[in-house]
Tab-separated table of C-alpha atoms and ligand atoms in Angstrom:
chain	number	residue	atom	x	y	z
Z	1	UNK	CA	2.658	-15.837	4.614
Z	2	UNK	CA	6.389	-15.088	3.409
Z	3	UNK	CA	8.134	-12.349	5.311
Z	4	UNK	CA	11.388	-10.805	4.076
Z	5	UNK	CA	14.246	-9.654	6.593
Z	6	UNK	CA	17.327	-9.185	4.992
Z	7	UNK	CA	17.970	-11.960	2.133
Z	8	UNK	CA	16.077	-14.409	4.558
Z	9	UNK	CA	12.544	-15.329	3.976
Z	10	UNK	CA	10.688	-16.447	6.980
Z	11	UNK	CA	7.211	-18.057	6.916
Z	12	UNK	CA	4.955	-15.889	9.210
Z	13	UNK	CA	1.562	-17.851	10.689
Z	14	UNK	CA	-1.485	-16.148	12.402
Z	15	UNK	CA	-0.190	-16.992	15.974
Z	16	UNK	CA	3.361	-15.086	15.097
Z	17	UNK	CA	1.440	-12.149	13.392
Z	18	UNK	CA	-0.593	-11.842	16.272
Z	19	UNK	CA	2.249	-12.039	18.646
Z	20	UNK	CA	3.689	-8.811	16.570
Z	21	UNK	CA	0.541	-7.053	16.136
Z	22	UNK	CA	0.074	-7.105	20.007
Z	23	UNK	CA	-0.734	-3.559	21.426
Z	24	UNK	CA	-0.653	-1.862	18.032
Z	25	UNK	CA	-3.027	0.860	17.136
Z	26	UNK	CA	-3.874	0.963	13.654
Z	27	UNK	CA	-2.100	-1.629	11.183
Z	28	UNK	CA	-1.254	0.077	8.059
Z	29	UNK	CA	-0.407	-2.046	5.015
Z	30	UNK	CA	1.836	-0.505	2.292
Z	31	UNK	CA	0.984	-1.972	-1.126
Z	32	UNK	CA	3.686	-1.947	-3.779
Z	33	UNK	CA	6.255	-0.469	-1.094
Z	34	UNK	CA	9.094	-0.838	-3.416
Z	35	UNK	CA	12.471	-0.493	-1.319
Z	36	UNK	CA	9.839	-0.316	1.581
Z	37	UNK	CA	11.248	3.784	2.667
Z	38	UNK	CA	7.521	5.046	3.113
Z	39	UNK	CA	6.389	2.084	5.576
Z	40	UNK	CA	9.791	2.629	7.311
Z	41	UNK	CA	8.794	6.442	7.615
Z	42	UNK	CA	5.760	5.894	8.573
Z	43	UNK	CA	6.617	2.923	11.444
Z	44	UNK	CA	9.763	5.265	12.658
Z	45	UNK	CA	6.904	8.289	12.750
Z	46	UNK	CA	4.011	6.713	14.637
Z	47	UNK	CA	5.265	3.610	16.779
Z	48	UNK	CA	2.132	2.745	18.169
Z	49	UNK	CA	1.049	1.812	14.919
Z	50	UNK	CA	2.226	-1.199	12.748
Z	51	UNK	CA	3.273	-1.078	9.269
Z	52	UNK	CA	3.279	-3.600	6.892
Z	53	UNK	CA	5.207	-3.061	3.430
Z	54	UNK	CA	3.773	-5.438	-0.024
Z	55	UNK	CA	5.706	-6.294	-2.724
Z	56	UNK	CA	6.054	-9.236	-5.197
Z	57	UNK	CA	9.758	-8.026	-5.555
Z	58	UNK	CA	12.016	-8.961	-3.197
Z	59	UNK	CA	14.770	-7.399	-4.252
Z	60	UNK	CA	14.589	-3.926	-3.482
Z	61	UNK	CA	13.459	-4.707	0.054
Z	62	UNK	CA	16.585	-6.091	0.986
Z	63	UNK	CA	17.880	-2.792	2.849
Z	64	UNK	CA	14.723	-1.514	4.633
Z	65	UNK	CA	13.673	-5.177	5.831
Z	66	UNK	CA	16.806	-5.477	7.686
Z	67	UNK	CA	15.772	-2.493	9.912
Z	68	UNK	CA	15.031	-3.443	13.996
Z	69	UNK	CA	11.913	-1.201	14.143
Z	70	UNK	CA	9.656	-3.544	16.065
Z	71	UNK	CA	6.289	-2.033	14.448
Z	72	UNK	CA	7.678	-2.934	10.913
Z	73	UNK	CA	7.374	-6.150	8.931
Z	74	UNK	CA	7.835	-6.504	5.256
Z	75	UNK	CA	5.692	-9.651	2.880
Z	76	UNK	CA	6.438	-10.844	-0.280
Z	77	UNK	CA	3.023	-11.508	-2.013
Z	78	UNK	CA	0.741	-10.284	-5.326
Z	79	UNK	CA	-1.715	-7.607	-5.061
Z	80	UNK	CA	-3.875	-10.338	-6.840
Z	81	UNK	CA	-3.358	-12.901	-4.101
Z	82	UNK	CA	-3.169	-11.083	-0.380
Z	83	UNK	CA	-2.613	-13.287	1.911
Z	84	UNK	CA	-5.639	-14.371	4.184
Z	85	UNK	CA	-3.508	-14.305	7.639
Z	86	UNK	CA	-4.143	-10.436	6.768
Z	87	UNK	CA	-7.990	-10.789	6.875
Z	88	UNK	CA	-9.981	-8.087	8.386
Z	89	UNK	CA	-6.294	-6.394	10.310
Z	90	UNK	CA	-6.189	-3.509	8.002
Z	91	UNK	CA	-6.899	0.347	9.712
Z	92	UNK	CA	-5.463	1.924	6.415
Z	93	UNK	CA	-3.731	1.232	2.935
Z	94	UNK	CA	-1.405	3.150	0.695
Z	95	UNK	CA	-0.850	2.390	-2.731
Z	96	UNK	CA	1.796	5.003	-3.873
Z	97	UNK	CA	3.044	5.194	-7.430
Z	98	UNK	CA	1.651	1.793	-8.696
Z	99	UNK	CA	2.728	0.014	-12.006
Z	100	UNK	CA	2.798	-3.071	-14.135
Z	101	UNK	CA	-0.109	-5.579	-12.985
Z	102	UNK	CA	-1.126	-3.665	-10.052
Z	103	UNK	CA	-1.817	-0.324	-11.866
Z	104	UNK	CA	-3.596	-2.570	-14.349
Z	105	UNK	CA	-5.648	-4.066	-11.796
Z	106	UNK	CA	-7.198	-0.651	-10.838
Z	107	UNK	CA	-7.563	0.405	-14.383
Z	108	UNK	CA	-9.583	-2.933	-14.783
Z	109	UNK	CA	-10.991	-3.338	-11.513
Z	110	UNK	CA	-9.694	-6.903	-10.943
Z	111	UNK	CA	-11.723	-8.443	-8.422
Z	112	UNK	CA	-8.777	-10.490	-6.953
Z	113	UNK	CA	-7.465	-6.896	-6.038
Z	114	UNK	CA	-10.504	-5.095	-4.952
Z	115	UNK	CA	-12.070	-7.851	-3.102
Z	116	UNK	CA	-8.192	-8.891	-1.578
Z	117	UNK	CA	-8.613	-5.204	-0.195
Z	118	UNK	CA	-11.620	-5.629	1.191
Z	119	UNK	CA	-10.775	-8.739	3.090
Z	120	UNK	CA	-8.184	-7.648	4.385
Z	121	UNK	CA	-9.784	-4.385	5.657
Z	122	UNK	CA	-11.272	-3.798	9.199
Z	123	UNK	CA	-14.715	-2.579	9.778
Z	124	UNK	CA	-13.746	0.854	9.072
Z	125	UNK	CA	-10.628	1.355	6.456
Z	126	UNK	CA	-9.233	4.168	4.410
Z	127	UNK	CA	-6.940	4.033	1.466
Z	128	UNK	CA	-4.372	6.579	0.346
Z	129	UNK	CA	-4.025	6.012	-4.052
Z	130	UNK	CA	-0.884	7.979	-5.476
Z	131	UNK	CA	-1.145	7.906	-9.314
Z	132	UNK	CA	1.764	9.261	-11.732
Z	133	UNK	CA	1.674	10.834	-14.945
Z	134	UNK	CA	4.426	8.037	-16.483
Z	135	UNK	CA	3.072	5.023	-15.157
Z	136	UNK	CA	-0.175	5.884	-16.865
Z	137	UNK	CA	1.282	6.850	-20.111
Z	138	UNK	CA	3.024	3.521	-20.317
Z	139	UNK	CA	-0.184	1.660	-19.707
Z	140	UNK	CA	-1.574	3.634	-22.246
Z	141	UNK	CA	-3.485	6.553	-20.281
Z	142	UNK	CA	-3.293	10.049	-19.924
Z	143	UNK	CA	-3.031	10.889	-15.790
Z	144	UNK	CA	-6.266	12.708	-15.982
Z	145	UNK	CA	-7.934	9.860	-17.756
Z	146	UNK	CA	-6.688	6.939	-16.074
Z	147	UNK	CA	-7.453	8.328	-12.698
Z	148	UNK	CA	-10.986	9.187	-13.623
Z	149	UNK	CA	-10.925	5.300	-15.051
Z	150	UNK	CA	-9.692	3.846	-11.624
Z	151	UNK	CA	-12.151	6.763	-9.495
Z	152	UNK	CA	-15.034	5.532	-11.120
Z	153	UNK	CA	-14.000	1.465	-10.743
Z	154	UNK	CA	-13.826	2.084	-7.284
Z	155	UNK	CA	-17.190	4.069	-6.929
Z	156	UNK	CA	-18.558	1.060	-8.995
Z	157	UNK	CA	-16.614	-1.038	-5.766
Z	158	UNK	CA	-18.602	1.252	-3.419
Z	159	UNK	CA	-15.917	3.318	-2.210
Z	160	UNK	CA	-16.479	6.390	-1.186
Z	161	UNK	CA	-13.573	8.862	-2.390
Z	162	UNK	CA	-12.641	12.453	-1.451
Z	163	UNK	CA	-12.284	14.585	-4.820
Z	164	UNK	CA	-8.914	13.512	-5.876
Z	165	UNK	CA	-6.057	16.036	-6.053
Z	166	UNK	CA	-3.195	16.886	-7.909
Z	167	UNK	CA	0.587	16.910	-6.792
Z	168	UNK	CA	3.332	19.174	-8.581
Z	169	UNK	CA	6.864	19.038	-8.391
Z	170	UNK	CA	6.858	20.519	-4.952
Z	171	UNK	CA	4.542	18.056	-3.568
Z	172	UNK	CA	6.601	14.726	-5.291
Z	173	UNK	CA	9.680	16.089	-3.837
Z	174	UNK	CA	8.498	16.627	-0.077
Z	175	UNK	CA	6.421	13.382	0.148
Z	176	UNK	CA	8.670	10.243	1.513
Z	177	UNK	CA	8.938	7.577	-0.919
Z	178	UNK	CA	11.814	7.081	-3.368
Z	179	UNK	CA	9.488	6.851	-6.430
Z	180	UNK	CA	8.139	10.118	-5.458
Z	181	UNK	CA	11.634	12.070	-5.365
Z	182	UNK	CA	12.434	10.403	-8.653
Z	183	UNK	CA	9.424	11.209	-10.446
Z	184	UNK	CA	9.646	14.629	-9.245
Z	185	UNK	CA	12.715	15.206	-10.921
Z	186	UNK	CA	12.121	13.830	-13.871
Z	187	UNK	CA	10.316	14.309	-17.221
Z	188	UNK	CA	6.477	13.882	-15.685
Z	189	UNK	CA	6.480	15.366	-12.577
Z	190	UNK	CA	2.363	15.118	-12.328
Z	191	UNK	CA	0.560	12.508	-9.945
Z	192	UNK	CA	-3.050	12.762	-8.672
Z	193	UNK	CA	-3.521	11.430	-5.274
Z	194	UNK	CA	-7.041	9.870	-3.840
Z	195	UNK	CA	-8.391	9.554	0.014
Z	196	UNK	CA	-11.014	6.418	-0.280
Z	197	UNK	CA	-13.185	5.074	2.265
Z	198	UNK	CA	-13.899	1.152	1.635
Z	199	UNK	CA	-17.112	-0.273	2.343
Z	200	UNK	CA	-17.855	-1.235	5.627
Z	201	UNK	CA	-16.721	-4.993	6.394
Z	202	UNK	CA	-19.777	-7.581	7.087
Z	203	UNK	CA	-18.954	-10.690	6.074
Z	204	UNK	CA	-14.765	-11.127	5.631
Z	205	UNK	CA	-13.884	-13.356	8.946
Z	206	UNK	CA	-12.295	-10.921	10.946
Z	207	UNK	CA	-9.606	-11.820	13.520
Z	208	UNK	CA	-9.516	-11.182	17.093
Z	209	UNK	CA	-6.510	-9.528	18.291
Z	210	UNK	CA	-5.930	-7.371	21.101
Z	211	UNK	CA	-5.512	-4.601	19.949
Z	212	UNK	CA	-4.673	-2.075	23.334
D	1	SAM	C1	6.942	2.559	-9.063
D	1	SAM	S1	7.208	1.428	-7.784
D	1	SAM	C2	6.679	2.392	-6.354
D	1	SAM	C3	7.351	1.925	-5.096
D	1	SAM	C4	6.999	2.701	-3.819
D	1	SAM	N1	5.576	2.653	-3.561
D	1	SAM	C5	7.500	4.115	-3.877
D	1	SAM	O1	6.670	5.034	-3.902
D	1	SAM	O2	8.726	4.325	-3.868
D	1	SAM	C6	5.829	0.269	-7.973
D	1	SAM	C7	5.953	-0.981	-7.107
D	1	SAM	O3	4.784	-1.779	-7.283
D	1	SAM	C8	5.168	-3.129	-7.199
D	1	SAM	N2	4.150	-3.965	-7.844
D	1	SAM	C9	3.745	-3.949	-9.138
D	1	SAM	N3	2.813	-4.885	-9.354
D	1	SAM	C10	2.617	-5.507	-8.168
D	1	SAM	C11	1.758	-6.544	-7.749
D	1	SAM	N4	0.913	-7.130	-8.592
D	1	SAM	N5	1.804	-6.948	-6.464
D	1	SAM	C12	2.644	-6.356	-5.569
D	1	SAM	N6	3.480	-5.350	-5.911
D	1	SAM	C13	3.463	-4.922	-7.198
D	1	SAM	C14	6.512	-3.175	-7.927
D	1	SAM	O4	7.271	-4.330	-7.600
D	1	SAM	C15	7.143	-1.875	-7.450
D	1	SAM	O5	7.933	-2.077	-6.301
């Protein structure tokens, strides 16, 4: 898979990944990380875990992928098209703020995105799902709507999901992303946040690392 550090892009096998993950407690994937701030939090907050940041952009990762934090790692690849060195790794995702294809692929329950999750999941995975008011409006949903559409594609996925909740201003402004700080300052400062449970992994080829 293609890793980013810097403005070099490094091919990553399943030996070298396993090599990194070594030791790690949970691996936490950050889909859509944008500049990649939130998986830096959250790898500078908890070092015993690792934290992978997702983006098809490379751009804006240029900053936070230099950073030496040995937990950390940043891939370039599609929500539609995870790669497989990921396969069964994954404690916990976050999908914060989504938009363009990968908000559309929850609002249409793509199956390269839902069943990418899945794969890469391990037996027992969570997911954190940030939605905002603007994103939605631009693909042509109301917040409320659009996160009832996406709730009930992943019930259809057999998810389990917590009752979602709402985050004001306040809560935009204290959580650690960029998009977060920006949206709460600006003209929609709504998002509705999820806590899923995926299905329990049986058949995704799951690989053995030490983990501890
Ligand atoms: C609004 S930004 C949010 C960034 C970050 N999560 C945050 O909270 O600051 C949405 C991100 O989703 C990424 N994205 C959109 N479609 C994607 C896809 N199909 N695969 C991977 N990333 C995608 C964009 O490149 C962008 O960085």
């Amino acid at each position: 898979m293609e890793t980013i550090q810097g403005k070099m892009s490094l091919d990553m096998d399943l030996n070298k990944l396993q090599e990194r993950l070594a030791n790690s407690n949970r691996i936490i994937l950050d889909l859509g990380t944008g500049d990649g701030k939130f998986a830096f939090h959250l790898a500078d907050k908890v070092p015993d875990d690792f934290v992978i940041g997702v983006d098809s952009c490379r751009e804006n990762l240029r900053e936070q992928s230099r950073s030496k934090l040995k937990n950390l790692l940043f891939v370039i690849a599609s929500a539609q098209n995870l790669p497989c060195e990921l396969n069964g790794l994954i404690s916990h995702i976050t999908i914060n703020f989504p938009w363009g294809s990968l908000l559309e692929s929850l609002l249409t329950s793509d199956s390269r995105l839902i069943c990418g999750l899945q794969s890469i999941s391990s037996s027992i995975a969570s997911a954190d799902i940030r939605l905002n008011g603007g994103a939605l409006t631009e693909a042509g949903w109301t917040l409320e709507d659009g996160a009832e559409q996406i709730h009930h594609n992943l019930l259809q996925a057999g998810w389990q999901i917590n009752t979602p909740c709402f985050m004001d201003a306040y809560a935009l402004r204290t959580f650690p992303t960029t998009w977060a700080r920006r949206l709460a300052y600006g003209r929609d400062p709504r998002a509705i946040t999820m806590r899923v449970a995926l299905p329990i992994q049986q058949n995704v080829n799951i690989v053995d690392i030490p983990l501890k």
